[in-house]
Amino acid sequence: MEAMKKAGLIIDYKVFQATPKSPDQPNIYVWITFKNAAAALDKGVELEYVARKVICNTECQNKARVARSEYRKVMGNEFIRELILK
């Protein structure tokens, strides 16, 4: 996340811990702030480049994802917009 922030792909990020009310709810949230919706949806190539540079190549990342799947369950993604009321 710090590398993506340094590369200007994201503005900020936060990690939240939650108390799930059921097993189908997450206990960890990663909140990523993008400049706008286009930046959130159209930066796949740039994000992959930063990940390869910081972590390792795509094949290495895929192996790590498989290993993490033994102890981690990704619940999904959700696109949320902040509403600033005036």
Tab-separated table of N, CA and C in Angstrom:
chain	number	residue	atom	x	y	z
A	1	MET	N	0.818	-1.187	0.000
A	1	MET	CA	0.000	0.000	0.000
A	1	MET	C	0.867	1.259	0.000
A	2	GLU	N	1.951	1.219	0.770
A	2	GLU	CA	2.836	2.390	0.794
A	2	GLU	C	3.444	2.638	-0.581
A	3	ALA	N	3.780	1.574	-1.301
A	3	ALA	CA	4.350	1.735	-2.641
A	3	ALA	C	3.312	2.291	-3.605
A	4	MET	N	2.061	1.856	-3.476
A	4	MET	CA	0.996	2.392	-4.337
A	4	MET	C	0.744	3.867	-4.022
A	5	LYS	N	0.840	4.207	-2.747
A	5	LYS	CA	0.670	5.598	-2.339
A	5	LYS	C	1.818	6.452	-2.891
A	6	LYS	N	3.036	5.944	-2.776
A	6	LYS	CA	4.211	6.660	-3.274
A	6	LYS	C	4.153	6.834	-4.793
A	7	ALA	N	3.584	5.830	-5.492
A	7	ALA	CA	3.470	5.895	-6.952
A	7	ALA	C	2.317	6.789	-7.396
A	8	GLY	N	1.527	7.277	-6.439
A	8	GLY	CA	0.424	8.167	-6.762
A	8	GLY	C	-0.826	7.453	-7.242
A	9	LEU	N	-0.894	6.133	-7.057
A	9	LEU	CA	-2.063	5.377	-7.508
A	9	LEU	C	-3.209	5.434	-6.508
A	10	ILE	N	-2.878	5.658	-5.247
A	10	ILE	CA	-3.904	5.823	-4.217
A	10	ILE	C	-3.562	7.051	-3.384
A	11	ILE	N	-4.563	7.600	-2.725
A	11	ILE	CA	-4.333	8.759	-1.859
A	11	ILE	C	-3.941	8.303	-0.459
A	12	ASP	N	-4.669	7.307	0.050
A	12	ASP	CA	-4.417	6.834	1.413
A	12	ASP	C	-5.041	5.460	1.588
A	13	TYR	N	-4.746	4.822	2.707
A	13	TYR	CA	-5.368	3.543	3.052
A	13	TYR	C	-5.436	3.435	4.564
A	14	LYS	N	-6.368	2.633	5.020
A	14	LYS	CA	-6.524	2.360	6.441
A	14	LYS	C	-6.918	0.897	6.600
A	15	VAL	N	-6.608	0.342	7.742
A	15	VAL	CA	-7.020	-1.023	8.057
A	15	VAL	C	-7.876	-0.963	9.309
A	16	PHE	N	-9.064	-1.560	9.225
A	16	PHE	CA	-9.988	-1.567	10.349
A	16	PHE	C	-10.214	-2.989	10.828
A	17	GLN	N	-10.317	-3.149	12.130
A	17	GLN	CA	-10.691	-4.429	12.717
A	17	GLN	C	-12.142	-4.306	13.164
A	18	ALA	N	-12.923	-5.334	12.881
A	18	ALA	CA	-14.340	-5.317	13.235
A	18	ALA	C	-14.685	-6.567	14.032
A	19	THR	N	-15.825	-6.509	14.689
A	19	THR	CA	-16.358	-7.677	15.385
A	19	THR	C	-17.510	-8.200	14.530
A	20	PRO	N	-17.285	-9.277	13.787
A	20	PRO	CA	-18.345	-9.773	12.909
A	20	PRO	C	-19.527	-10.316	13.715
A	21	LYS	N	-20.712	-10.071	13.197
A	21	LYS	CA	-21.917	-10.547	13.862
A	21	LYS	C	-22.282	-11.965	13.433
A	22	SER	N	-21.642	-12.437	12.363
A	22	SER	CA	-21.847	-13.807	11.899
A	22	SER	C	-20.586	-14.253	11.160
A	23	PRO	N	-20.433	-15.549	10.919
A	23	PRO	CA	-19.243	-16.036	10.202
A	23	PRO	C	-19.147	-15.542	8.764
A	24	ASP	N	-20.230	-15.011	8.239
A	24	ASP	CA	-20.233	-14.522	6.868
A	24	ASP	C	-19.830	-13.064	6.753
A	25	GLN	N	-19.406	-12.460	7.842
A	25	GLN	CA	-18.972	-11.070	7.830
A	25	GLN	C	-17.478	-10.992	8.131
A	26	PRO	N	-16.792	-10.038	7.515
A	26	PRO	CA	-15.341	-9.917	7.718
A	26	PRO	C	-14.976	-9.343	9.081
A	27	ASN	N	-13.772	-9.663	9.519
A	27	ASN	CA	-13.257	-9.078	10.759
A	27	ASN	C	-12.155	-8.058	10.482
A	28	ILE	N	-11.704	-7.973	9.245
A	28	ILE	CA	-10.690	-7.001	8.832
A	28	ILE	C	-11.174	-6.317	7.558
A	29	TYR	N	-11.069	-4.990	7.537
A	29	TYR	CA	-11.396	-4.202	6.352
A	29	TYR	C	-10.159	-3.415	5.951
A	30	VAL	N	-9.852	-3.413	4.664
A	30	VAL	CA	-8.810	-2.542	4.132
A	30	VAL	C	-9.530	-1.453	3.344
A	31	TRP	N	-9.388	-0.224	3.784
A	31	TRP	CA	-10.057	0.932	3.194
A	31	TRP	C	-9.030	1.671	2.354
A	32	ILE	N	-9.249	1.737	1.052
A	32	ILE	CA	-8.317	2.393	0.144
A	32	ILE	C	-9.002	3.630	-0.433
A	33	THR	N	-8.339	4.778	-0.349
A	33	THR	CA	-8.894	6.022	-0.870
A	33	THR	C	-8.215	6.358	-2.199
A	34	PHE	N	-9.031	6.449	-3.241
A	34	PHE	CA	-8.563	6.823	-4.572
A	34	PHE	C	-8.949	8.270	-4.845
A	35	LYS	N	-8.293	8.889	-5.805
A	35	LYS	CA	-8.596	10.273	-6.163
A	35	LYS	C	-10.026	10.402	-6.679
A	36	ASN	N	-10.437	9.439	-7.500
A	36	ASN	CA	-11.790	9.442	-8.051
A	36	ASN	C	-12.143	8.027	-8.510
A	37	ALA	N	-13.353	7.843	-9.008
A	37	ALA	CA	-13.803	6.514	-9.418
A	37	ALA	C	-12.963	5.951	-10.559
A	38	ALA	N	-12.574	6.791	-11.487
A	38	ALA	CA	-11.756	6.319	-12.603
A	38	ALA	C	-10.427	5.761	-12.098
A	39	ALA	N	-9.844	6.417	-11.130
A	39	ALA	CA	-8.580	5.937	-10.561
A	39	ALA	C	-8.770	4.600	-9.859
A	40	ALA	N	-9.932	4.391	-9.272
A	40	ALA	CA	-10.209	3.135	-8.571
A	40	ALA	C	-10.414	1.984	-9.538
A	41	LEU	N	-10.973	2.271	-10.689
A	41	LEU	CA	-11.368	1.206	-11.611
A	41	LEU	C	-10.404	0.982	-12.769
A	42	ASP	N	-9.588	1.943	-13.116
A	42	ASP	CA	-8.798	1.867	-14.341
A	42	ASP	C	-7.294	1.731	-14.129
A	43	LYS	N	-6.843	1.346	-12.961
A	43	LYS	CA	-5.409	1.331	-12.697
A	43	LYS	C	-4.842	-0.083	-12.526
A	44	GLY	N	-5.490	-1.085	-13.083
A	44	GLY	CA	-5.042	-2.467	-12.917
A	44	GLY	C	-3.608	-2.706	-13.350
A	45	VAL	N	-3.235	-2.195	-14.502
A	45	VAL	CA	-1.884	-2.400	-15.031
A	45	VAL	C	-0.856	-1.732	-14.128
A	46	GLU	N	-1.135	-0.508	-13.725
A	46	GLU	CA	-0.202	0.217	-12.864
A	46	GLU	C	-0.079	-0.444	-11.488
A	47	LEU	N	-1.203	-0.913	-10.939
A	47	LEU	CA	-1.167	-1.587	-9.636
A	47	LEU	C	-0.357	-2.875	-9.716
A	48	GLU	N	-0.517	-3.618	-10.806
A	48	GLU	CA	0.239	-4.857	-10.980
A	48	GLU	C	1.733	-4.557	-11.099
A	49	TYR	N	2.101	-3.487	-11.797
A	49	TYR	CA	3.512	-3.113	-11.925
A	49	TYR	C	4.116	-2.819	-10.558
A	50	VAL	N	3.405	-2.063	-9.735
A	50	VAL	CA	3.906	-1.734	-8.401
A	50	VAL	C	4.030	-3.002	-7.568
A	51	ALA	N	3.045	-3.887	-7.643
A	51	ALA	CA	3.101	-5.144	-6.885
A	51	ALA	C	4.295	-5.989	-7.312
A	52	ARG	N	4.547	-6.079	-8.609
A	52	ARG	CA	5.709	-6.844	-9.085
A	52	ARG	C	7.006	-6.233	-8.599
A	53	LYS	N	7.064	-4.915	-8.585
A	53	LYS	CA	8.285	-4.226	-8.165
A	53	LYS	C	8.540	-4.414	-6.667
A	54	VAL	N	7.482	-4.350	-5.855
A	54	VAL	CA	7.626	-4.400	-4.406
A	54	VAL	C	7.654	-5.834	-3.870
A	55	ILE	N	6.796	-6.687	-4.407
A	55	ILE	CA	6.647	-8.037	-3.856
A	55	ILE	C	7.478	-9.025	-4.667
A	56	CYS	N	6.989	-9.370	-5.849
A	56	CYS	CA	7.675	-10.294	-6.750
A	56	CYS	C	6.855	-10.384	-8.031
A	57	ASN	N	7.270	-11.241	-8.953
A	57	ASN	CA	6.552	-11.335	-10.229
A	57	ASN	C	5.161	-11.938	-10.036
A	58	THR	N	4.362	-11.901	-11.075
A	58	THR	CA	2.964	-12.344	-11.006
A	58	THR	C	2.853	-13.801	-10.578
A	59	GLU	N	3.703	-14.666	-11.098
A	59	GLU	CA	3.654	-16.088	-10.735
A	59	GLU	C	3.924	-16.276	-9.242
A	60	CYS	N	4.900	-15.575	-8.720
A	60	CYS	CA	5.223	-15.625	-7.290
A	60	CYS	C	4.050	-15.118	-6.452
A	61	GLN	N	3.407	-14.038	-6.891
A	61	GLN	CA	2.250	-13.492	-6.172
A	61	GLN	C	1.098	-14.484	-6.151
A	62	ASN	N	0.864	-15.168	-7.275
A	62	ASN	CA	-0.209	-16.158	-7.341
A	62	ASN	C	0.036	-17.318	-6.382
A	63	LYS	N	1.281	-17.767	-6.283
A	63	LYS	CA	1.620	-18.837	-5.331
A	63	LYS	C	1.355	-18.382	-3.904
A	64	ALA	N	1.688	-17.138	-3.600
A	64	ALA	CA	1.451	-16.606	-2.258
A	64	ALA	C	-0.043	-16.506	-1.971
A	65	ARG	N	-0.836	-16.144	-2.973
A	65	ARG	CA	-2.300	-16.066	-2.792
A	65	ARG	C	-2.867	-17.437	-2.456
A	66	VAL	N	-2.381	-18.467	-3.130
A	66	VAL	CA	-2.845	-19.832	-2.868
A	66	VAL	C	-2.493	-20.229	-1.438
A	67	ALA	N	-1.295	-19.906	-1.004
A	67	ALA	CA	-0.881	-20.241	0.365
A	67	ALA	C	-1.732	-19.499	1.389
A	68	ARG	N	-2.045	-18.239	1.133
A	68	ARG	CA	-2.874	-17.466	2.058
A	68	ARG	C	-4.311	-17.972	2.113
A	69	SER	N	-4.768	-18.571	1.026
A	69	SER	CA	-6.156	-19.029	0.998
A	69	SER	C	-6.420	-20.133	2.023
A	70	GLU	N	-5.361	-20.750	2.532
A	70	GLU	CA	-5.525	-21.781	3.561
A	70	GLU	C	-5.972	-21.181	4.890
A	71	TYR	N	-5.636	-19.948	5.164
A	71	TYR	CA	-5.998	-19.339	6.443
A	71	TYR	C	-6.799	-18.039	6.294
A	72	ARG	N	-7.044	-17.607	5.077
A	72	ARG	CA	-7.753	-16.351	4.865
A	72	ARG	C	-8.876	-16.551	3.864
A	73	LYS	N	-10.012	-15.965	4.150
A	73	LYS	CA	-11.149	-16.022	3.241
A	73	LYS	C	-11.491	-14.601	2.815
A	74	VAL	N	-11.322	-14.315	1.532
A	74	VAL	CA	-11.655	-12.998	1.011
A	74	VAL	C	-13.164	-12.949	0.846
A	75	MET	N	-13.794	-11.989	1.504
A	75	MET	CA	-15.246	-11.890	1.500
A	75	MET	C	-15.763	-11.137	0.273
A	76	GLY	N	-14.901	-10.381	-0.384
A	76	GLY	CA	-15.311	-9.653	-1.574
A	76	GLY	C	-14.844	-8.221	-1.547
A	77	ASN	N	-15.236	-7.489	-2.557
A	77	ASN	CA	-14.922	-6.071	-2.676
A	77	ASN	C	-16.219	-5.283	-2.648
A	78	GLU	N	-16.125	-4.080	-2.164
A	78	GLU	CA	-17.288	-3.212	-2.139
A	78	GLU	C	-16.829	-1.806	-2.498
A	79	PHE	N	-17.524	-1.180	-3.414
A	79	PHE	CA	-17.199	0.174	-3.842
A	79	PHE	C	-18.080	1.122	-3.050
A	80	ILE	N	-17.477	1.979	-2.239
A	80	ILE	CA	-18.215	2.906	-1.381
A	80	ILE	C	-17.762	4.322	-1.705
A	81	ARG	N	-18.706	5.228	-1.807
A	81	ARG	CA	-18.384	6.635	-2.063
A	81	ARG	C	-18.721	7.458	-0.829
A	82	GLU	N	-17.863	8.402	-0.547
A	82	GLU	CA	-18.126	9.335	0.555
A	82	GLU	C	-19.064	10.419	0.041
A	83	LEU	N	-20.084	10.685	0.803
A	83	LEU	CA	-21.028	11.764	0.470
A	83	LEU	C	-20.725	12.951	1.364
A	84	ILE	N	-20.455	14.077	0.774
A	84	ILE	CA	-20.187	15.292	1.530
A	84	ILE	C	-21.416	16.174	1.404
A	85	LEU	N	-22.148	16.289	2.479
A	85	LEU	CA	-23.393	17.045	2.471
A	85	LEU	C	-23.132	18.506	2.792
A	86	LYS	N	-23.787	19.390	2.045
A	86	LYS	CA	-23.586	20.820	2.246
A	86	LYS	C	-24.883	21.451	2.676
